[in-house]
Amino acid sequence: MIMVIPASFWNLAFTFLIGFFFGLTGLCVLFGIVVLLAIAAESAAAKARIDRERR
C-alpha cells in the first residue's frame, strides 16, 4: 500500500515538522531559562535574607 504522493507534499510536511520541532525546542529552552533565572533570583534573595538575619 505505497501511495504516490507528490514531492511538494513531502517537502511541505518535512518543513512543517522541522519548524514544529524547533519551535517546541525553542519554547522548552526559553521555559528552562526562565525557570533557572527564577530559581537563581529566589536563592539569591534567600541568601541575602539569611545574611541579614545572621547579623
Short mmCIF file of N, CA, C and O in Angstrom, two decimals:
data_model
loop_
_atom_site.label_atom_id
_atom_site.label_comp_id
_atom_site.label_asym_id
_atom_site.label_seq_id
_atom_site.Cartn_x
_atom_site.Cartn_y
_atom_site.Cartn_z
N MET A 1 0.84 -1.21 0.00
CA MET A 1 0.00 0.00 0.00
C MET A 1 0.87 1.25 0.00
O MET A 1 0.85 2.04 0.94
N ILE A 2 1.71 1.39 -1.00
CA ILE A 2 2.52 2.60 -1.11
C ILE A 2 1.78 3.58 -2.01
O ILE A 2 1.56 3.29 -3.19
N MET A 3 1.37 4.71 -1.45
CA MET A 3 0.66 5.69 -2.24
C MET A 3 1.64 6.66 -2.89
O MET A 3 2.68 6.98 -2.31
N VAL A 4 1.31 7.09 -4.08
CA VAL A 4 2.16 8.06 -4.77
C VAL A 4 1.78 9.45 -4.29
O VAL A 4 0.65 9.90 -4.50
N ILE A 5 2.69 10.10 -3.59
CA ILE A 5 2.45 11.44 -3.06
C ILE A 5 3.44 12.39 -3.71
O ILE A 5 4.63 12.07 -3.80
N PRO A 6 2.97 13.52 -4.19
CA PRO A 6 3.88 14.46 -4.84
C PRO A 6 5.00 14.92 -3.90
O PRO A 6 4.82 14.99 -2.69
N ALA A 7 6.14 15.23 -4.48
CA ALA A 7 7.31 15.61 -3.69
C ALA A 7 7.06 16.90 -2.93
O ALA A 7 7.59 17.10 -1.84
N SER A 8 6.23 17.78 -3.49
CA SER A 8 5.99 19.06 -2.83
C SER A 8 5.30 18.83 -1.49
O SER A 8 5.55 19.53 -0.52
N PHE A 9 4.43 17.80 -1.43
CA PHE A 9 3.76 17.49 -0.16
C PHE A 9 4.77 17.07 0.88
O PHE A 9 4.73 17.52 2.02
N TRP A 10 5.70 16.18 0.49
CA TRP A 10 6.72 15.73 1.44
C TRP A 10 7.58 16.91 1.88
O TRP A 10 7.94 17.03 3.05
N ASN A 11 7.91 17.78 0.94
CA ASN A 11 8.71 18.96 1.25
C ASN A 11 7.99 19.81 2.29
O ASN A 11 8.57 20.24 3.30
N LEU A 12 6.68 20.03 2.05
CA LEU A 12 5.87 20.84 2.97
C LEU A 12 5.80 20.18 4.34
O LEU A 12 6.01 20.82 5.37
N ALA A 13 5.50 18.88 4.36
CA ALA A 13 5.38 18.16 5.63
C ALA A 13 6.71 18.19 6.39
O ALA A 13 6.74 18.40 7.60
N PHE A 14 7.80 17.97 5.67
CA PHE A 14 9.13 17.97 6.29
C PHE A 14 9.44 19.34 6.89
O PHE A 14 9.86 19.45 8.04
N THR A 15 9.16 20.39 6.11
CA THR A 15 9.40 21.75 6.61
C THR A 15 8.55 22.03 7.84
O THR A 15 9.02 22.59 8.83
N PHE A 16 7.28 21.60 7.78
CA PHE A 16 6.38 21.83 8.91
C PHE A 16 6.88 21.10 10.15
O PHE A 16 6.91 21.65 11.25
N LEU A 17 7.29 19.84 9.97
CA LEU A 17 7.78 19.05 11.11
C LEU A 17 9.02 19.69 11.72
O LEU A 17 9.15 19.81 12.94
N ILE A 18 9.95 20.12 10.86
CA ILE A 18 11.18 20.74 11.36
C ILE A 18 10.85 22.04 12.09
O ILE A 18 11.35 22.30 13.19
N GLY A 19 9.96 22.85 11.50
CA GLY A 19 9.57 24.10 12.15
C GLY A 19 8.89 23.83 13.48
O GLY A 19 9.15 24.49 14.48
N PHE A 20 8.01 22.83 13.50
CA PHE A 20 7.30 22.48 14.73
C PHE A 20 8.29 22.02 15.80
O PHE A 20 8.24 22.47 16.95
N PHE A 21 9.23 21.15 15.40
CA PHE A 21 10.22 20.62 16.35
C PHE A 21 11.08 21.74 16.91
O PHE A 21 11.27 21.84 18.13
N PHE A 22 11.58 22.61 16.02
CA PHE A 22 12.44 23.70 16.51
C PHE A 22 11.64 24.70 17.33
O PHE A 22 12.16 25.28 18.29
N GLY A 23 10.37 24.89 16.98
CA GLY A 23 9.52 25.78 17.78
C GLY A 23 9.35 25.23 19.18
O GLY A 23 9.50 25.95 20.17
N LEU A 24 9.07 23.93 19.28
CA LEU A 24 8.91 23.31 20.60
C LEU A 24 10.21 23.37 21.38
O LEU A 24 10.23 23.68 22.57
N THR A 25 11.32 23.08 20.69
CA THR A 25 12.62 23.12 21.35
C THR A 25 12.92 24.53 21.87
O THR A 25 13.37 24.70 23.00
N GLY A 26 12.62 25.54 21.04
CA GLY A 26 12.84 26.92 21.46
C GLY A 26 12.00 27.27 22.67
O GLY A 26 12.47 27.90 23.61
N LEU A 27 10.74 26.82 22.67
CA LEU A 27 9.86 27.07 23.81
C LEU A 27 10.42 26.41 25.07
O LEU A 27 10.45 27.01 26.14
N CYS A 28 10.87 25.16 24.93
CA CYS A 28 11.42 24.44 26.08
C CYS A 28 12.66 25.16 26.61
O CYS A 28 12.84 25.31 27.82
N VAL A 29 13.53 25.60 25.69
CA VAL A 29 14.75 26.31 26.11
C VAL A 29 14.40 27.60 26.82
O VAL A 29 14.95 27.91 27.89
N LEU A 30 13.44 28.36 26.26
CA LEU A 30 13.02 29.61 26.89
C LEU A 30 12.45 29.34 28.27
O LEU A 30 12.78 30.03 29.25
N PHE A 31 11.60 28.32 28.37
CA PHE A 31 10.99 27.98 29.66
C PHE A 31 12.07 27.58 30.67
O PHE A 31 12.05 28.00 31.82
N GLY A 32 13.04 26.79 30.23
CA GLY A 32 14.12 26.38 31.11
C GLY A 32 14.94 27.57 31.60
O GLY A 32 15.30 27.65 32.77
N ILE A 33 15.22 28.52 30.69
CA ILE A 33 15.98 29.71 31.08
C ILE A 33 15.20 30.52 32.11
O ILE A 33 15.75 30.98 33.12
N VAL A 34 13.88 30.68 31.87
CA VAL A 34 13.05 31.43 32.81
C VAL A 34 13.05 30.75 34.18
O VAL A 34 13.20 31.40 35.21
N VAL A 35 12.90 29.43 34.19
CA VAL A 35 12.88 28.70 35.46
C VAL A 35 14.22 28.84 36.18
O VAL A 35 14.27 29.08 37.39
N LEU A 36 15.33 28.71 35.42
CA LEU A 36 16.65 28.85 36.04
C LEU A 36 16.84 30.24 36.63
O LEU A 36 17.36 30.40 37.73
N LEU A 37 16.41 31.26 35.88
CA LEU A 37 16.52 32.64 36.38
C LEU A 37 15.70 32.81 37.65
O LEU A 37 16.16 33.43 38.62
N ALA A 38 14.49 32.27 37.66
CA ALA A 38 13.64 32.38 38.84
C ALA A 38 14.29 31.69 40.04
O ALA A 38 14.30 32.23 41.15
N ILE A 39 14.85 30.51 39.82
CA ILE A 39 15.50 29.77 40.92
C ILE A 39 16.70 30.55 41.42
O ILE A 39 16.93 30.69 42.63
N ALA A 40 17.50 31.11 40.49
CA ALA A 40 18.69 31.86 40.90
C ALA A 40 18.29 33.10 41.70
O ALA A 40 18.90 33.40 42.74
N ALA A 41 17.26 33.81 41.22
CA ALA A 41 16.82 35.01 41.94
C ALA A 41 16.30 34.63 43.32
O ALA A 41 16.59 35.31 44.32
N GLU A 42 15.54 33.55 43.40
CA GLU A 42 14.98 33.11 44.68
C GLU A 42 16.10 32.73 45.66
O GLU A 42 16.09 33.14 46.82
N SER A 43 17.09 31.98 45.17
CA SER A 43 18.18 31.57 46.06
C SER A 43 19.00 32.79 46.50
O SER A 43 19.45 32.87 47.64
N ALA A 44 19.20 33.75 45.58
CA ALA A 44 19.94 34.96 45.95
C ALA A 44 19.17 35.75 47.00
O ALA A 44 19.76 36.24 47.98
N ALA A 45 17.85 35.85 46.83
CA ALA A 45 17.03 36.57 47.82
C ALA A 45 17.08 35.85 49.16
O ALA A 45 17.22 36.48 50.22
N ALA A 46 16.98 34.53 49.14
CA ALA A 46 17.03 33.76 50.38
C ALA A 46 18.39 33.93 51.06
O ALA A 46 18.48 34.09 52.28
N LYS A 47 19.46 33.92 50.26
CA LYS A 47 20.80 34.08 50.82
C LYS A 47 20.94 35.46 51.47
O LYS A 47 21.48 35.59 52.58
N ALA A 48 20.43 36.49 50.79
CA ALA A 48 20.51 37.84 51.36
C ALA A 48 19.69 37.92 52.64
O ALA A 48 20.12 38.54 53.63
N ARG A 49 18.53 37.29 52.65
CA ARG A 49 17.68 37.31 53.85
C ARG A 49 18.39 36.60 55.01
O ARG A 49 18.41 37.09 56.14
N ILE A 50 19.02 35.44 54.71
CA ILE A 50 19.74 34.73 55.78
C ILE A 50 20.90 35.57 56.29
O ILE A 50 21.15 35.63 57.49
N ASP A 51 21.61 36.24 55.37
CA ASP A 51 22.73 37.09 55.80
C ASP A 51 22.22 38.23 56.68
O ASP A 51 22.87 38.58 57.68
N ARG A 52 21.09 38.82 56.33
CA ARG A 52 20.54 39.91 57.15
C ARG A 52 20.14 39.38 58.53
O ARG A 52 20.40 40.04 59.53
N GLU A 53 19.53 38.22 58.58
CA GLU A 53 19.10 37.68 59.87
C GLU A 53 20.30 37.29 60.74
O GLU A 53 20.23 37.34 61.95
N ARG A 54 21.40 36.89 60.08
CA ARG A 54 22.56 36.44 60.84
C ARG A 54 23.19 37.63 61.55
O ARG A 54 23.74 37.49 62.64
N ARG A 55 23.17 38.81 60.94
CA ARG A 55 23.82 39.97 61.55
C ARG A 55 23.03 40.46 62.75
O ARG A 55 21.82 40.51 62.72
#
